[in-house]
Coordinates of C-alpha atoms in Angstrom, one line a residue:
M48 CA 45.9 122.2 144.1
A49 CA 43.4 120.4 141.8
G50 CA 43.0 121.4 138.2
A51 CA 40.1 119.2 137.0
R52 CA 37.4 117.0 138.3
P53 CA 39.4 113.7 138.2
N54 CA 42.0 115.3 140.5
F55 CA 39.5 115.5 143.4
V56 CA 39.2 111.7 143.4
K57 CA 42.9 111.5 144.2
V58 CA 42.9 114.5 146.6
A59 CA 40.1 113.2 148.8
P60 CA 42.1 110.5 150.6
L61 CA 45.0 112.9 151.0
I62 CA 42.7 115.4 152.9
R63 CA 41.5 112.6 155.1
A64 CA 45.0 111.6 155.9
I65 CA 46.1 115.2 156.7
E66 CA 43.1 115.7 159.0
K67 CA 43.7 112.4 160.7
S68 CA 47.3 113.3 161.5
N69 CA 46.4 116.4 163.5
E70 CA 49.8 117.8 162.7
A71 CA 49.2 119.9 159.6
S72 CA 46.6 122.2 158.1
Y73 CA 45.8 122.6 154.4
M74 CA 44.0 124.8 151.9
L75 CA 42.2 123.1 148.9
V76 CA 42.5 125.2 145.8
Y77 CA 40.7 124.5 142.4
A78 CA 42.0 126.2 139.3
G79 CA 38.5 126.4 137.7
R80 CA 35.2 128.1 138.5
E81 CA 32.9 127.4 141.4
D82 CA 30.1 126.7 138.9
D83 CA 32.2 124.5 136.7
P84 CA 29.7 122.2 134.9
S85 CA 32.0 119.2 135.1
L86 CA 31.8 119.3 138.9
E87 CA 28.4 117.6 139.5
S88 CA 26.5 118.7 142.6
T89 CA 27.0 115.4 144.3
L90 CA 30.7 115.0 143.7
F91 CA 32.0 116.3 147.1
D92 CA 29.3 114.5 149.1
D93 CA 30.1 111.3 147.2
L94 CA 33.8 111.6 148.0
Q95 CA 33.1 112.8 151.5
M96 CA 35.4 115.7 151.2
P97 CA 35.1 119.4 151.7
R98 CA 34.6 121.8 148.7
P99 CA 37.6 123.9 147.7
E100 CA 38.3 126.9 149.9
V101 CA 39.6 128.9 146.8
Y102 CA 38.5 128.8 143.2
L103 CA 41.0 130.5 140.9
G104 CA 38.2 131.0 138.3
V105 CA 40.2 130.0 135.2
D106 CA 37.9 128.6 132.5
S107 CA 39.9 129.0 129.2
V108 CA 40.3 126.3 126.6
S109 CA 43.7 127.6 125.5
L110 CA 46.5 125.8 127.2
N111 CA 48.8 128.8 127.2
D112 CA 46.0 131.1 128.5
I113 CA 45.3 128.6 131.3
T114 CA 49.0 128.5 132.2
S115 CA 49.4 132.3 132.4
R116 CA 46.1 132.9 134.2
V117 CA 46.7 130.2 136.8
M118 CA 50.2 131.5 137.4
A119 CA 48.9 135.0 138.1
A120 CA 46.1 133.9 140.3
F121 CA 48.1 131.3 142.2
D122 CA 51.0 133.7 142.8
D123 CA 48.5 136.2 144.3
L124 CA 47.1 133.4 146.5
L125 CA 50.5 132.4 147.8
E126 CA 51.3 136.1 148.5
H127 CA 48.4 136.3 150.9
H128 CA 48.4 132.6 152.1
P129 CA 52.0 131.4 152.6
A130 CA 52.6 127.7 152.5
D131 CA 55.4 125.2 153.5
V132 CA 54.5 122.7 150.8
V133 CA 52.4 122.8 147.7
I134 CA 51.0 119.5 146.4
V135 CA 50.0 119.4 142.8
V136 CA 48.2 116.5 141.1
D137 CA 48.7 114.8 137.7
D138 CA 49.8 116.7 134.5
L139 CA 47.5 119.5 133.5
A140 CA 48.5 122.9 132.3
S141 CA 47.1 124.3 135.5
T142 CA 49.3 121.8 137.4
M143 CA 52.4 123.0 135.6
A144 CA 51.5 126.6 136.2
A145 CA 51.1 126.1 140.0
A146 CA 54.4 124.1 140.1
I147 CA 56.3 127.0 138.4
V148 CA 54.9 129.6 140.7
T149 CA 55.6 127.4 143.8
K150 CA 59.3 127.1 142.9
K151 CA 59.7 130.8 141.9
R152 CA 58.6 131.5 145.4
G153 CA 61.2 129.1 146.9
L154 CA 58.6 126.8 148.4
K155 CA 58.7 123.0 148.6
L156 CA 56.8 121.2 145.7
A157 CA 55.3 117.8 145.8
H158 CA 54.0 116.0 142.7
L159 CA 51.3 113.4 143.2
V160 CA 51.4 110.7 140.5
A161 CA 54.9 111.6 139.3
G162 CA 57.1 109.7 136.8
T163 CA 54.3 108.9 134.3
R164 CA 55.5 109.2 130.7
S165 CA 54.1 108.6 127.2
F166 CA 57.5 109.6 125.6
D167 CA 55.6 111.6 123.0
M168 CA 56.7 115.2 123.0
K169 CA 53.8 116.1 120.7
M170 CA 51.5 115.7 123.7
P171 CA 51.1 118.9 125.8
K172 CA 50.7 116.8 128.9
E173 CA 54.1 115.1 128.4
V174 CA 55.7 118.6 128.4
N175 CA 53.8 119.4 131.6
R176 CA 55.0 116.1 133.3
L177 CA 58.7 116.8 132.5
V178 CA 58.5 120.4 133.8
I179 CA 56.6 119.4 137.0
D180 CA 58.9 116.5 137.8
A181 CA 62.0 118.5 137.2
L182 CA 60.8 121.1 139.6
S183 CA 59.5 118.9 142.4
D184 CA 61.1 118.2 145.7
Y185 CA 58.9 115.2 146.4
L186 CA 58.1 112.8 143.5
F187 CA 55.3 110.5 144.7
T188 CA 55.0 107.6 142.2
A189 CA 52.3 105.0 141.8
G190 CA 54.3 102.0 140.4
V191 CA 57.7 100.5 139.6
R192 CA 57.9 101.9 136.1
S193 CA 57.0 105.4 137.2
N194 CA 59.4 105.2 140.1
S195 CA 62.3 104.2 137.7
V196 CA 61.5 107.2 135.4
A197 CA 61.3 109.7 138.3
T198 CA 64.5 108.4 140.0
R199 CA 66.4 108.6 136.7
E200 CA 65.2 112.2 136.0
Q201 CA 65.0 113.7 139.5
A202 CA 66.7 117.0 140.2
E203 CA 69.5 117.3 142.7
G204 CA 68.0 117.5 146.2
S205 CA 64.6 116.0 145.3
G206 CA 63.4 112.6 146.4
T207 CA 61.4 109.8 144.7
Y208 CA 59.0 107.8 146.8
M209 CA 56.9 104.8 145.5
V210 CA 53.9 105.4 147.6
G211 CA 51.4 103.5 145.5
N212 CA 48.3 104.4 143.6
I213 CA 46.2 106.9 145.5
L214 CA 43.2 106.2 143.3
M215 CA 42.9 102.9 145.2
D216 CA 42.6 104.7 148.5
T217 CA 39.4 106.3 147.1
L218 CA 38.1 103.1 145.6
R219 CA 38.6 101.1 148.8
F220 CA 37.1 103.8 150.9
N221 CA 33.9 104.0 148.8
H222 CA 33.6 100.4 147.7
Q223 CA 30.7 99.6 150.0
R224 CA 29.0 102.9 149.2
L225 CA 28.6 102.4 145.5
H226 CA 25.0 102.1 144.3
K227 CA 23.3 101.1 141.2
P228 CA 22.1 103.9 138.8
D229 CA 18.5 104.0 137.7
L230 CA 19.1 101.9 134.6
D231 CA 17.5 98.7 133.3
I232 CA 20.6 96.6 133.3
D233 CA 21.7 93.2 134.6
E234 CA 25.0 92.7 136.4
G235 CA 27.7 91.4 134.0
R236 CA 25.4 91.7 131.0
Y237 CA 26.5 95.1 129.6
L238 CA 29.6 96.9 128.4
V239 CA 30.6 100.4 129.5
F240 CA 32.1 102.9 126.9
T241 CA 33.8 106.1 127.9
L242 CA 35.4 108.6 125.6
N243 CA 37.3 111.9 126.2
R244 CA 40.6 112.1 124.4
K245 CA 40.6 115.2 122.2
A246 CA 42.9 113.7 119.5
L247 CA 40.5 110.8 118.9
L248 CA 37.4 113.1 118.9
A249 CA 39.1 115.3 116.3
D250 CA 39.4 112.3 113.8
E251 CA 35.8 111.5 113.1
A252 CA 36.6 109.0 110.4
K253 CA 38.7 106.9 112.7
L254 CA 36.2 107.3 115.6
D255 CA 33.4 106.1 113.3
Q256 CA 35.5 103.0 112.4
L257 CA 36.1 102.2 116.0
L258 CA 32.4 102.7 117.0
Q259 CA 31.3 100.4 114.1
A260 CA 33.9 97.7 115.1
M261 CA 32.9 97.9 118.8
T262 CA 29.1 97.6 118.2
A263 CA 29.5 94.9 115.5
S264 CA 31.5 92.6 117.8
A265 CA 29.4 93.2 121.0
A266 CA 27.1 90.3 120.1
D267 CA 23.9 92.3 120.9
M268 CA 25.2 93.1 124.4
P269 CA 24.1 96.6 125.3
I270 CA 26.9 99.3 125.5
I271 CA 26.2 101.9 128.1
A272 CA 28.0 105.2 127.3
P273 CA 28.0 107.9 130.0
L274 CA 29.1 110.9 127.9
R275 CA 29.1 114.7 128.1
G276 CA 30.1 117.6 125.9
L277 CA 32.1 117.0 122.7
A278 CA 32.2 113.2 123.2
R279 CA 28.5 112.9 123.5
D280 CA 27.9 115.1 120.4
A281 CA 30.4 113.1 118.3
V282 CA 28.9 109.7 119.2
Q283 CA 25.4 110.9 118.7
R284 CA 26.3 112.3 115.3
L285 CA 28.1 109.2 114.1
G286 CA 25.6 106.8 115.6
G287 CA 26.2 103.2 116.3
K288 CA 23.7 100.5 116.9
G289 CA 23.7 99.2 120.4
I290 CA 25.3 102.3 122.0
H291 CA 23.0 103.7 124.8
I292 CA 24.2 107.2 125.5
I293 CA 23.2 108.4 129.0
D294 CA 24.0 111.5 131.0
S295 CA 27.3 111.5 133.0
L296 CA 26.7 109.7 136.3
P297 CA 27.6 110.8 139.9
Y298 CA 30.8 109.2 141.2
L299 CA 29.2 106.5 143.3
E300 CA 26.8 105.4 140.5
F301 CA 29.5 105.4 137.8
G302 CA 31.7 103.3 140.2
W303 CA 28.9 100.8 140.5
L304 CA 28.3 100.7 136.7
T305 CA 32.0 99.9 135.9
A306 CA 32.5 97.5 138.8
H307 CA 29.5 95.3 137.6
A308 CA 30.1 95.4 133.9
C309 CA 31.1 92.6 131.6
G310 CA 33.8 94.8 130.3
I311 CA 34.9 98.4 129.7
I312 CA 36.1 100.2 126.5
T313 CA 37.7 103.5 127.3
D314 CA 40.5 106.0 126.6
S315 CA 40.8 107.0 130.2
G316 CA 43.8 105.8 132.4
N317 CA 41.8 106.3 135.6
V318 CA 38.9 104.1 134.3
A319 CA 41.4 101.4 133.3
E320 CA 43.0 101.6 136.8
E321 CA 39.5 101.2 138.4
A322 CA 38.8 98.2 136.1
T323 CA 42.0 96.5 137.3
F324 CA 41.0 97.1 140.9
N325 CA 37.6 95.5 140.2
G326 CA 39.0 92.7 138.1
V327 CA 36.8 93.8 135.1
P328 CA 38.1 93.3 131.6
C329 CA 39.2 96.6 130.0
I330 CA 40.1 97.8 126.5
T331 CA 42.0 101.0 126.1
L332 CA 41.8 102.9 122.8
N333 CA 45.4 103.9 122.8
S334 CA 48.8 102.5 121.9
Y335 CA 50.3 103.3 125.3
T336 CA 49.4 103.8 128.9
E337 CA 51.1 105.9 131.6
H338 CA 50.1 103.2 134.1
Q339 CA 51.8 100.1 132.6
E340 CA 50.9 97.9 135.6
T341 CA 47.3 97.9 134.4
V342 CA 48.5 96.0 131.4
S343 CA 51.4 93.9 132.8
T344 CA 49.5 92.8 135.9
G345 CA 46.0 94.1 135.6
S346 CA 43.0 93.6 133.3
N347 CA 43.8 96.2 130.7
V348 CA 44.6 95.6 127.0
L349 CA 45.8 98.2 124.6
V350 CA 44.4 98.1 121.1
G351 CA 45.6 101.5 119.8
E352 CA 43.1 103.0 117.3
D353 CA 42.9 99.8 115.3
P354 CA 39.3 98.7 114.5
Q355 CA 40.3 95.1 113.8
R356 CA 42.2 94.7 117.1
L357 CA 39.3 96.4 118.9
A358 CA 36.8 94.0 117.3
E359 CA 38.8 91.0 118.3
A360 CA 39.2 92.2 121.9
V361 CA 35.5 93.0 122.3
S362 CA 34.6 89.5 121.0
K363 CA 36.9 87.9 123.6
M364 CA 35.5 90.2 126.2
V365 CA 31.8 89.2 125.7
A366 CA 32.8 85.6 125.3
G367 CA 34.4 85.6 128.7
E368 CA 37.8 84.7 127.3
W369 CA 39.9 87.4 129.1
K370 CA 43.3 87.2 130.6
K371 CA 43.9 86.6 134.3
S372 CA 44.7 89.7 136.3
A373 CA 45.9 90.7 139.8
L374 CA 46.3 93.8 141.9
P375 CA 49.7 95.6 141.3
D376 CA 52.0 96.3 144.2
R377 CA 50.9 98.9 146.8
W378 CA 47.3 99.2 145.6
D379 CA 46.5 98.7 149.3
G380 CA 44.6 101.9 150.1
R381 CA 47.4 103.4 152.2
T382 CA 49.0 105.7 149.7
A383 CA 47.8 108.9 151.3
E384 CA 49.0 107.8 154.7
R385 CA 52.5 107.2 153.3
I386 CA 52.5 110.6 151.6
V387 CA 51.5 112.5 154.7
R388 CA 54.0 110.6 156.9
I389 CA 56.9 111.5 154.4
L390 CA 55.9 115.2 154.4
L391 CA 55.6 115.4 158.1
E392 CA 58.8 113.5 158.9
D393 CA 60.8 115.8 156.5

């Protein structure tokens, strides 16, 4: 089950692997509405995957409301469409809701991207992660650190498997299909800025400081910002010389934009992972990351919400003075294949 747009990027290779096996069938379920504005019209064609068979139609912004409504709708779905295994992705409220319903029905539960932790119980997603991992029969982790957490916390009878980063399956599959958006930019001569984290958007004074630090240290290099919704409104309201706000891009165009940038400033873990895959310098506006390998091995640097650290990092980025990086273990594009093999063999 997918709960938000980014989940489909991780589900796509899993579907290909299931279809290739010829040993199992599946039903793709989306917690949201069929007309969800975050699902651009090109998404499923870009990912070369089918659209969901079922839309639960939940569109609330209240986390507790999302949880209760997804639980009711997903329970009804399983009543009419029994399953052997339910695979849930990441750490959303809808993911947790589906996980709870699955175990209440006595079904096997698999958690894709298990073992990620911020160790901050004030974050709703951290609560979701703990609940989902505790309930799961299969904990599929992306890296060594996540594997260690999942193994330490796993419930009796469950199994932890370091299968690798499934996002890399999608990146490798689509690497030759990326194409340049209709923008007047030169490869390697622009920065990309993305913003989504609600806590940062809520603190406009801090966000303004970060925007000013970023633009002041960019040395006249254009900053391309594909933004939507609250993030777009906030950046437009606060302004910032050198930030070129554009509409959100289709998957293949956004992938080209980030792969050919001089550097990326983001608060997204997925974007930081893609930057490491492409060897593009990346700054994350957070003091932690659930995917530590992007920092320890990859091209990612954490600056928290410190304007001074951000300015210093951007200056190094545009000057070409970035650290060396490499691909973490099992970023080989075979994660989905491993997952399907484990599920079928069991």
